[in-house]
Structures are given as structure tokens and as C-alpha cells.
Amino acid sequence: MDFPKRMEAKVITLLSDFGYKDPFVGVMKGVIFGINPDARVIDLSHGIRPQDVMAGALALRHSAPYFPPGAIHVAVVDPGVGTERRPLLIEAEDRFFIGPDNGLLSLALEGKSPRRIIEVANAAYHLKPTSATFHGRDIFAPVAAHLSLGILPTDLGPARGDFHRLPWPKLKTTGLAIQGEIIYIDGFGNLVTNIEEQALKRLCAEKLILSVGSLSIRGLAANYSSADERGYVALVNSWGLLEIALYKGHAQRSCGAKIGDKVHIQQEVANAGEAL
Amino acid sequence: MDFPKRMEAKVITLLSDFGYKDPFVGVMKGVIFGINPDARVIDLSHGIRPQDVMAGALALRHSAPYFPPGAIHVAVVDPGVGTERRPLLIEAEDRFFIGPDNGLLSLALEGKSPRRIIEVANAAYHLKPTSATFHGRDIFAPVAAHLSLGILPTDLGPARGDFHRLPWPKLKTTGLAIQGEIIYIDGFGNLVTNIEEQALKRLCAEKLILSVGSLSIRGLAANYSSADERGYVALVNSWGLLEIALYKGHAQRSCGAKIGDKVHIQQEVANAGEAL
Amino acid sequence: MDFPKRMEAKVITLLSDFGYKDPFVGVMKGVIFGINPDARVIDLSHGIRPQDVMAGALALRHSAPYFPPGAIHVAVVDPGVGTERRPLLIEAEDRFFIGPDNGLLSLALEGKSPRRIIEVANAAYHLKPTSATFHGRDIFAPVAAHLSLGILPTDLGPARGDFHRLPWPKLKTTGLAIQGEIIYIDGFGNLVTNIEEQALKRLCAEKLILSVGSLSIRGLAANYSSADERGYVALVNSWGLLEIALYKGHAQRSCGAKIGDKVHIQQEVANAGEAL
């Protein structure tokens, strides 16, 4: 009978550093399709820089909220594949996160109380033979597909008490001054910082001075085309984070900034030059 | 009741310059899935060069005709996002085009009489909060999803009289000579011109001399492997446009041509050398 | 009536060298959707190096087994498009392989007895007009879509006796020594050889010495993180093939190896230095 399964058909999202050259992602989809042909699979991105767990965690953090309850998010950026690092399923607020326990899932779970943390060790739901180098295909994809069919999380393996968390890089604030850093650079070359919109609330958007390396930008803009005469613009981006962009250009290539570079924000004073 | 919706399930295509590094496209699909889980989403390409509205317009022009009536084509190459440029829905010949009013939709609409031009300004169908930097996620995706559910175009915003059009670069013809230009370079490095098949009808295919920069090619071939001894070949490609290719090579890298370079076509005369 | 068609809904996989810049793959999906809106389409990869038939054949070989019976695998790496090379459908073990007869399909069919080899020449199932440069769109996609609807293979064209086969590069074995070669380099830079797991069974995994160019690796590891002090590791990868990797690095860039480079394996002897 077809209806009940359709009504429960779930969406499974995939995020990885597998790139677009090889058929690794396609194979994961084949495995899912073989188990649950009605599951909908949506790619978040497979262009995460190889082994860059933090970039994967950020991409997942800012994607998952746009999917409806019941979504199953599979993420695989997994340099420790085949070692003792645990394969996890974390359930929180009616969403499911599946991937290696290396911090990749953690930023999407900030501020949420996980309902369950399961080590998906039940080999009955793994592909056989199970390779030591491609758990995306052999563990994470089949586990997600079985979960989408209605297998209970508790059937997939034993409960665990906690999971590995990546720290969100903390801001340093001194009076009205804020020091953050570049945490992500997107495909347009936009420099994304760890400075959330609310951290800027105390400051006057027009009189804010932002600096990174030798680059200094005055004021917070509403959109990319409100750039200064050089083309640079600072704005709160669609992730709710302060971002530096070069209008119709590539800020990273142009100014040479890189992940981890410090970003300073001050309120403009009488002599803005000294404030920097 | 499930059947009626399925019968009306629509295809939504996505085209953008968002690339494959970031989860931007995946998030658009999450938004669509959350509104209409039965909508089929097909990617046209997300590898359009950043901010290259013309390349996006050409890709859309040569893709849309291969989709069935009722298709909803969302295109986002949108350097002016968050400014006063209008978000549009254009209905023509039972197809729907959704995107910014910057010319991106226009080449696909050449020669068609739009039935409706709607500014999709009705915030009831936008995501909240609506960012100023990612209308793909916050306006275009939800509008397309609601349209696929059967919301009427007229509910999505007020009718407008016209939309921004990109000019199709004109040919110059002098007798049997034609001057066109390179308008698109594909991923194989093939040089696509603005010279349509019918413009060549007056010429004899075997005796045609094509030149771009210092490169000269004699005769129009039927396929890539009918290249000359250097490997170059001129043919009418699958878009119906004259194209210069390097067999098993990359014409752009090899000959250094770029978008905008002039392409000259002449009928061979007794002394072909002088004809160039 | 909707049910019967759904029950027979087939999966169609796509593999090509079309890349991610142009809308070529999206157009193929539009053609398939227009013919069979219920077909599920899964991308294997479109990042095969342009015209690299061997890489495409390898990717297909190691992907197809992960799809359920009935799967239709379309592959297009086709420098000879528009020439007399035949467009084929090969049925074997309840799977269907569709593509040009240039060897691309052959490695996935090794050791299988094709039930049928069909030249899909029946123009009734091609798109009109049929270009000479994009058979993916005009022949392979519509043929696959019609097949997924239940059209019989024998309706698609005449039976043929054989198809073009790529040779699997043979190993040379002398006593316990094996000489293979690098046949594929994946997106992580891992060097994949033609040495299958079973060829290594006679050797002691811990005492094996592998060398490629000036690089020498001792012992076979279980996973990527079990690398030696330089970070290099040799292991049997998820394709069942011996692979050389650089942990958290890019072996190809680091050691400069390329496809075709010879790989030597020996059993370690008293003086390992001499054994090399």
C-alpha cells in the first residue's frame, strides 16, 4: 500500500567535502534509493574544503533551520574515517543529524537540547562489506535511509551521553570595541566573521569602523551595492553574521584576508584615524 | 487527499551564480520543500560566473525550451540584490520565469508575448525575516514554491508593464560577410558566437572562412571530430549557434579568445588568403 | 491511473564530463522529466575530466553496483559525438547501460554476460531536431526516459553483437612482486591503482613495500589516519583497489604522480633498501 509511506516520506540532506569530480555522492544516493525509494534527497553542498570540519559545521548550522521538522541531515567531513571516532545520530527538536563525532554536527546543535545521542553502531543497518574509508556510503547513507523508513533511532545503536563540540570563536569586547575573526569565506570571496548581528546592536551602524589587516570600512551597509568608492562593503549577511564583501568583486582575492584573521570594530570617534 | 496535488506537481528549475562551495542552493531547496514537498526541483546550473547576468540569460534561453509547459524557472544572478531592482514573475506561453529584473530572464523571453509581468512584492509569500542579501532564499524560492502549489500569479504582487531586456548582440552583414562576436564560452572551452544557424544559410558551408583574432577556420563541420589538422572546428552547436571548438582540447585556452571578441565570416574566394 | 506507473518508477543515473558551468545536465533532466515525470534522476558525477573515457568508465564501474535492479545508467563522455560511433543500450543482470560505444560502459560490464546489446537508432525515441553535438540531450536522455516508462529495449533499435571494450590494465607479477599503475586520481588527490585487493592476498600486509616514483611506503594501513610519519598511507580503498593517500593532504600534488605511473609492490626482505 503506497499512501502511508508517502505520507511519511522524509527529506534527507547531504553535506560533504567529497567534491564534484568523483561519484561518491551519487553512490550515497544509490544506497539511499535502494533502501527507501521515496526518500527525497537534497544536496546542501559537497564543495566543503577537504577535511575542513569547521566550514562543514558552519554550512550545516546555517542550512538546517530552513528545512521542515523531520528532516534528516547527513554530514560527512571525516578525516578520521575508520578510526575509533564514533558515527552518531543526534536528534534535537524533531530534526536528525547524522555524521562523524568530530564536531561537524555541533554548531547546528548550539542552544538545542538533544533528545537523543545514538552511536549508530548497529551493523544490521550498515552496508556489507563495510569499508574503513567510506562511511558515507556504508554507514551514514544506509542509516539515514532506514531512519527515513521509520526505523527507531534506538534501534540504530546504543545511547551516548555527549558528543564532540567545536567552540564558536568568542568575541573580545572592550567598551564599544569588538574583536572578532574571519571564520568562513564563501564562493564569492565574501569574508564572513563570527560577529553576530546582536553584538552590533550597541553600536551606531553609520558610525562603525571595521578593520581587517590594512583594510578599513566605515559604516554598515544594507546590501552589496551600497559599497564605498573602492567597492568594499560591510553588512550583516543572510547568515546573520557580519561580512566584508567587494561589490561585483572577490574580497578575499583582493585584500588577501584569510580564515582566522582578526576583525576589529570600533565606534567612530572625532578622529577616526586614531581610532584605528 | 494526495492525488490531486500530485497531478499538479510542477517542476521548478534553478539557475544561479551561487557556485558549489556553499550551501546556498541547498537552502533554497529546503525552503521549496517546506512549502511544497511534491515540487520537483531541477538544477540548470549554479556555475554561472559570479554576477555574469548575460551568461545566466543565455543559459536560461537555451534550457527553458526543453522543459514541459507549466515549468517554473527561477534564476538568480543578482548583484543588485536588496536595492530597488524589482523581483519579477513573468508568465509566457504557459511557462513561468522568476528572478531579478536585471535582464537575466529576458533572453529566454525573446519573441514571446508575456501574458503577465508581476512584481512579486506580496510579502505574505516571502520568508520572514527577509534578508537584503539573499532573495533567492527569502523571495524567489518561496514565491516559486507557492506558485507550484497553485497560488495565482496575481496574488503574488502587482502587475507591471515591462521588464529589463538585455540586447542580443547584433550581427553586421556586408554582402556575404558577417561580423558577429563571442558571447559565451562553455566549460569545454568552446567559443559560442551570436551567429545563428539561419544567418549562415546564404553561405556555402564548405566554402565559408571564419576568423577570430589570428585564428582562421575553413568550412563548417558537422561534429567535433571533423576538425582540421590543427584540431579546430567551426560548427552549429546544440544551441543553434555558430561555435568554434578544439577537438579534444580547450579552444579558449589554446587561442586566447574571450567574450566580446569579433568573429568574421566570409565566403571563400579564389584567393582565400586575400579574403581574410 | 497513477499507481501502476509509480510502482514501476525507475531510477536513471547520469554520468558525464559536462562539468558544472553550463546547463547541459539540467537540460537532459528537463527532457527526461518531460517524457517521464515520475522517473527519479540521480547524478553520479559530471566532473569527469573532459573526454576522459577511462575515468568515466571507472566511475561507472564503481557506482552501478550500489543501485538496485532496474536502474538505468546513462553515461556521456563522448568526444566522437555525431560520428559513426554507435549509441548503445546494454542490458545485463537487470540493469541498463546507455551511452556511446567508445568503451565508457565497458568496465561496469566486466564479467557480466549482456542479455541484450541494442543500437538505440530508432529515431522515434529521439528528440527532434537531433543535433550532431549533444546526443546526451537528443538521444541518450529521451531513450532512457522512454525505457523507464516501459518501452521495450527491442523497440529502441536493432540488436548488435558486441560493444567496444576498454582493457583493464593488466598487472605484471614476478614471484611475490607486483607491478601495477595509477589509473585514477580522485578529488582528494588520492592515487588509485589497478591493483585489486585479492592480488595482495599472497603478501603480508605489514611487510609489503610499495613504491611509485621516488615515494616508498611500508605496509598496508586500515584507514587514512594510520599514515606514516610523512603522512603517506597505502590502503585498499572503497573501490577495492590499492590506493596511495596523503593524510589530510593531496598526494598527487605532493608527490607529483600522474595517471599511468607504475606502482611496484614487493614483500619486505631482510634489507628493505635493496628490495626497492
PDB file of N, CA and C in Angstrom, chain A residues 30-76:
ATOM      1  N   GLY A  30      22.485   6.322  -4.365  1.00  0.00           N
ATOM      2  CA  GLY A  30      22.066   4.995  -4.809  1.00  0.00           C
ATOM      3  C   GLY A  30      21.722   4.107  -3.628  1.00  0.00           C
ATOM      4  N   VAL A  31      22.552   4.162  -2.607  1.00  0.00           N
ATOM      5  CA  VAL A  31      22.312   3.365  -1.400  1.00  0.00           C
ATOM      6  C   VAL A  31      20.994   3.784  -0.744  1.00  0.00           C
ATOM      7  N   ILE A  32      20.791   5.086  -0.627  1.00  0.00           N
ATOM      8  CA  ILE A  32      19.539   5.583  -0.026  1.00  0.00           C
ATOM      9  C   ILE A  32      18.346   5.142  -0.858  1.00  0.00           C
ATOM     10  N   PHE A  33      18.443   5.320  -2.168  1.00  0.00           N
ATOM     11  CA  PHE A  33      17.331   4.956  -3.049  1.00  0.00           C
ATOM     12  C   PHE A  33      17.010   3.468  -2.956  1.00  0.00           C
ATOM     13  N   GLY A  34      18.045   2.648  -2.841  1.00  0.00           N
ATOM     14  CA  GLY A  34      17.831   1.202  -2.747  1.00  0.00           C
ATOM     15  C   GLY A  34      17.073   0.808  -1.484  1.00  0.00           C
ATOM     16  N   ILE A  35      17.237   1.588  -0.438  1.00  0.00           N
ATOM     17  CA  ILE A  35      16.580   1.292   0.843  1.00  0.00           C
ATOM     18  C   ILE A  35      15.214   1.962   0.927  1.00  0.00           C
ATOM     19  N   ASN A  36      15.138   3.227   0.545  1.00  0.00           N
ATOM     20  CA  ASN A  36      13.868   3.959   0.578  1.00  0.00           C
ATOM     21  C   ASN A  36      13.696   4.785  -0.682  1.00  0.00           C
ATOM     22  N   PRO A  37      13.083   4.197  -1.711  1.00  0.00           N
ATOM     23  CA  PRO A  37      12.948   4.923  -2.992  1.00  0.00           C
ATOM     24  C   PRO A  37      12.106   6.195  -2.874  1.00  0.00           C
ATOM     25  N   ASP A  38      11.366   6.330  -1.778  1.00  0.00           N
ATOM     26  CA  ASP A  38      10.525   7.511  -1.629  1.00  0.00           C
ATOM     27  C   ASP A  38      11.192   8.652  -0.876  1.00  0.00           C
ATOM     28  N   ALA A  39      12.370   8.411  -0.337  1.00  0.00           N
ATOM     29  CA  ALA A  39      13.063   9.492   0.377  1.00  0.00           C
ATOM     30  C   ALA A  39      13.465  10.578  -0.609  1.00  0.00           C
ATOM     31  N   ARG A  40      13.290  11.804  -0.206  1.00  0.00           N
ATOM     32  CA  ARG A  40      13.771  12.928  -1.025  1.00  0.00           C
ATOM     33  C   ARG A  40      15.159  13.298  -0.547  1.00  0.00           C
ATOM     34  N   VAL A  41      16.080  13.413  -1.449  1.00  0.00           N
ATOM     35  CA  VAL A  41      17.458  13.747  -1.085  1.00  0.00           C
ATOM     36  C   VAL A  41      17.800  15.124  -1.650  1.00  0.00           C
ATOM     37  N   ILE A  42      18.308  15.988  -0.803  1.00  0.00           N
ATOM     38  CA  ILE A  42      18.692  17.339  -1.218  1.00  0.00           C
ATOM     39  C   ILE A  42      20.145  17.575  -0.821  1.00  0.00           C
ATOM     40  N   ASP A  43      20.948  18.015  -1.782  1.00  0.00           N
ATOM     41  CA  ASP A  43      22.346  18.348  -1.512  1.00  0.00           C
ATOM     42  C   ASP A  43      22.439  19.727  -0.878  1.00  0.00           C
ATOM     43  N   LEU A  44      23.135  19.821   0.257  1.00  0.00           N
ATOM     44  CA  LEU A  44      23.432  21.154   0.797  1.00  0.00           C
ATOM     45  C   LEU A  44      24.661  21.701   0.085  1.00  0.00           C
ATOM     46  N   SER A  45      25.757  20.981   0.160  1.00  0.00           N
ATOM     47  CA  SER A  45      26.958  21.296  -0.622  1.00  0.00           C
ATOM     48  C   SER A  45      27.892  20.134  -0.477  1.00  0.00           C
ATOM     49  N   HIS A  46      28.647  19.870  -1.539  1.00  0.00           N
ATOM     50  CA  HIS A  46      29.734  18.899  -1.462  1.00  0.00           C
ATOM     51  C   HIS A  46      31.064  19.568  -1.781  1.00  0.00           C
ATOM     52  N   GLY A  47      31.041  20.897  -1.719  1.00  0.00           N
ATOM     53  CA  GLY A  47      32.236  21.671  -2.027  1.00  0.00           C
ATOM     54  C   GLY A  47      32.949  22.177  -0.781  1.00  0.00           C
ATOM     55  N   ILE A  48      32.637  21.611   0.382  1.00  0.00           N
ATOM     56  CA  ILE A  48      33.373  21.976   1.592  1.00  0.00           C
ATOM     57  C   ILE A  48      34.851  21.644   1.352  1.00  0.00           C
ATOM     58  N   ARG A  49      35.755  22.527   1.775  1.00  0.00           N
ATOM     59  CA  ARG A  49      37.180  22.287   1.555  1.00  0.00           C
ATOM     60  C   ARG A  49      37.569  20.975   2.218  1.00  0.00           C
ATOM     61  N   PRO A  50      38.325  20.111   1.521  1.00  0.00           N
ATOM     62  CA  PRO A  50      38.643  18.800   2.094  1.00  0.00           C
ATOM     63  C   PRO A  50      39.116  18.878   3.540  1.00  0.00           C
ATOM     64  N   GLN A  51      38.495  18.040   4.378  1.00  0.00           N
ATOM     65  CA  GLN A  51      38.851  17.909   5.801  1.00  0.00           C
ATOM     66  C   GLN A  51      38.561  19.148   6.646  1.00  0.00           C
ATOM     67  N   ASP A  52      37.866  20.154   6.087  1.00  0.00           N
ATOM     68  CA  ASP A  52      37.587  21.385   6.838  1.00  0.00           C
ATOM     69  C   ASP A  52      36.292  21.211   7.645  1.00  0.00           C
ATOM     70  N   VAL A  53      36.442  20.613   8.825  1.00  0.00           N
ATOM     71  CA  VAL A  53      35.287  20.294   9.668  1.00  0.00           C
ATOM     72  C   VAL A  53      34.536  21.565  10.075  1.00  0.00           C
ATOM     73  N   MET A  54      35.280  22.623  10.374  1.00  0.00           N
ATOM     74  CA  MET A  54      34.645  23.878  10.800  1.00  0.00           C
ATOM     75  C   MET A  54      33.771  24.460   9.680  1.00  0.00           C
ATOM     76  N   ALA A  55      34.273  24.478   8.450  1.00  0.00           N
ATOM     77  CA  ALA A  55      33.467  25.005   7.343  1.00  0.00           C
ATOM     78  C   ALA A  55      32.202  24.171   7.154  1.00  0.00           C
ATOM     79  N   GLY A  56      32.337  22.859   7.273  1.00  0.00           N
ATOM     80  CA  GLY A  56      31.171  21.999   7.166  1.00  0.00           C
ATOM     81  C   GLY A  56      30.171  22.270   8.281  1.00  0.00           C
ATOM     82  N   ALA A  57      30.679  22.463   9.488  1.00  0.00           N
ATOM     83  CA  ALA A  57      29.802  22.716  10.629  1.00  0.00           C
ATOM     84  C   ALA A  57      29.059  24.041  10.467  1.00  0.00           C
ATOM     85  N   LEU A  58      29.748  25.047   9.918  1.00  0.00           N
ATOM     86  CA  LEU A  58      29.095  26.339   9.685  1.00  0.00           C
ATOM     87  C   LEU A  58      28.029  26.233   8.605  1.00  0.00           C
ATOM     88  N   ALA A  59      28.348  25.543   7.536  1.00  0.00           N
ATOM     89  CA  ALA A  59      27.374  25.384   6.444  1.00  0.00           C
ATOM     90  C   ALA A  59      26.130  24.663   6.946  1.00  0.00           C
ATOM     91  N   LEU A  60      26.323  23.648   7.774  1.00  0.00           N
ATOM     92  CA  LEU A  60      25.180  22.908   8.314  1.00  0.00           C
ATOM     93  C   LEU A  60      24.356  23.777   9.259  1.00  0.00           C
ATOM     94  N   ARG A  61      25.071  24.560  10.100  1.00  0.00           N
ATOM     95  CA  ARG A  61      24.394  25.455  11.057  1.00  0.00           C
ATOM     96  C   ARG A  61      23.448  26.419  10.358  1.00  0.00           C
ATOM     97  N   HIS A  62      23.846  26.901   9.185  1.00  0.00           N
ATOM     98  CA  HIS A  62      23.052  27.930   8.526  1.00  0.00           C
ATOM     99  C   HIS A  62      22.140  27.364   7.433  1.00  0.00           C
ATOM    100  N   SER A  63      22.091  26.052   7.329  1.00  0.00           N
ATOM    101  CA  SER A  63      21.199  25.421   6.358  1.00  0.00           C
ATOM    102  C   SER A  63      20.043  24.705   7.044  1.00  0.00           C
ATOM    103  N   ALA A  64      20.341  23.975   8.092  1.00  0.00           N
ATOM    104  CA  ALA A  64      19.336  23.119   8.726  1.00  0.00           C
ATOM    105  C   ALA A  64      18.050  23.861   9.105  1.00  0.00           C
ATOM    106  N   PRO A  65      18.144  25.109   9.615  1.00  0.00           N
ATOM    107  CA  PRO A  65      16.896  25.779  10.023  1.00  0.00           C
ATOM    108  C   PRO A  65      15.916  26.018   8.872  1.00  0.00           C
ATOM    109  N   TYR A  66      16.356  25.879   7.640  1.00  0.00           N
ATOM    110  CA  TYR A  66      15.472  26.131   6.501  1.00  0.00           C
ATOM    111  C   TYR A  66      14.761  24.874   6.014  1.00  0.00           C
ATOM    112  N   PHE A  67      14.930  23.784   6.749  1.00  0.00           N
ATOM    113  CA  PHE A  67      14.247  22.543   6.406  1.00  0.00           C
ATOM    114  C   PHE A  67      13.157  22.257   7.430  1.00  0.00           C
ATOM    115  N   PRO A  68      12.100  21.598   6.996  1.00  0.00           N
ATOM    116  CA  PRO A  68      10.967  21.363   7.905  1.00  0.00           C
ATOM    117  C   PRO A  68      11.287  20.295   8.952  1.00  0.00           C
ATOM    118  N   PRO A  69      10.511  20.260  10.016  1.00  0.00           N
ATOM    119  CA  PRO A  69      10.685  19.226  11.033  1.00  0.00           C
ATOM    120  C   PRO A  69      10.682  17.844  10.386  1.00  0.00           C
ATOM    121  N   GLY A  70      11.449  16.952  10.996  1.00  0.00           N
ATOM    122  CA  GLY A  70      11.547  15.608  10.444  1.00  0.00           C
ATOM    123  C   GLY A  70      12.723  15.433   9.518  1.00  0.00           C
ATOM    124  N   ALA A  71      13.330  16.545   9.123  1.00  0.00           N
ATOM    125  CA  ALA A  71      14.465  16.459   8.196  1.00  0.00           C
ATOM    126  C   ALA A  71      15.607  15.662   8.820  1.00  0.00           C
ATOM    127  N   ILE A  72      16.287  14.923   7.954  1.00  0.00           N
ATOM    128  CA  ILE A  72      17.440  14.108   8.350  1.00  0.00           C
ATOM    129  C   ILE A  72      18.662  14.701   7.665  1.00  0.00           C
ATOM    130  N   HIS A  73      19.581  15.226   8.464  1.00  0.00           N
ATOM    131  CA  HIS A  73      20.753  15.894   7.899  1.00  0.00           C
ATOM    132  C   HIS A  73      21.984  15.007   8.047  1.00  0.00           C
ATOM    133  N   VAL A  74      22.501  14.551   6.917  1.00  0.00           N
ATOM    134  CA  VAL A  74      23.709  13.729   6.905  1.00  0.00           C
ATOM    135  C   VAL A  74      24.883  14.626   6.518  1.00  0.00           C
ATOM    136  N   ALA A  75      25.930  14.580   7.311  1.00  0.00           N
ATOM    137  CA  ALA A  75      27.109  15.404   7.023  1.00  0.00           C
ATOM    138  C   ALA A  75      28.345  14.533   7.145  1.00  0.00           C
ATOM    139  N   VAL A  76      29.215  14.626   6.131  1.00  0.00           N
ATOM    140  CA  VAL A  76      30.413  13.796   6.120  1.00  0.00           C
ATOM    141  C   VAL A  76      31.625  14.625   5.716  1.00  0.00           C
TER     142      VAL A  76
END
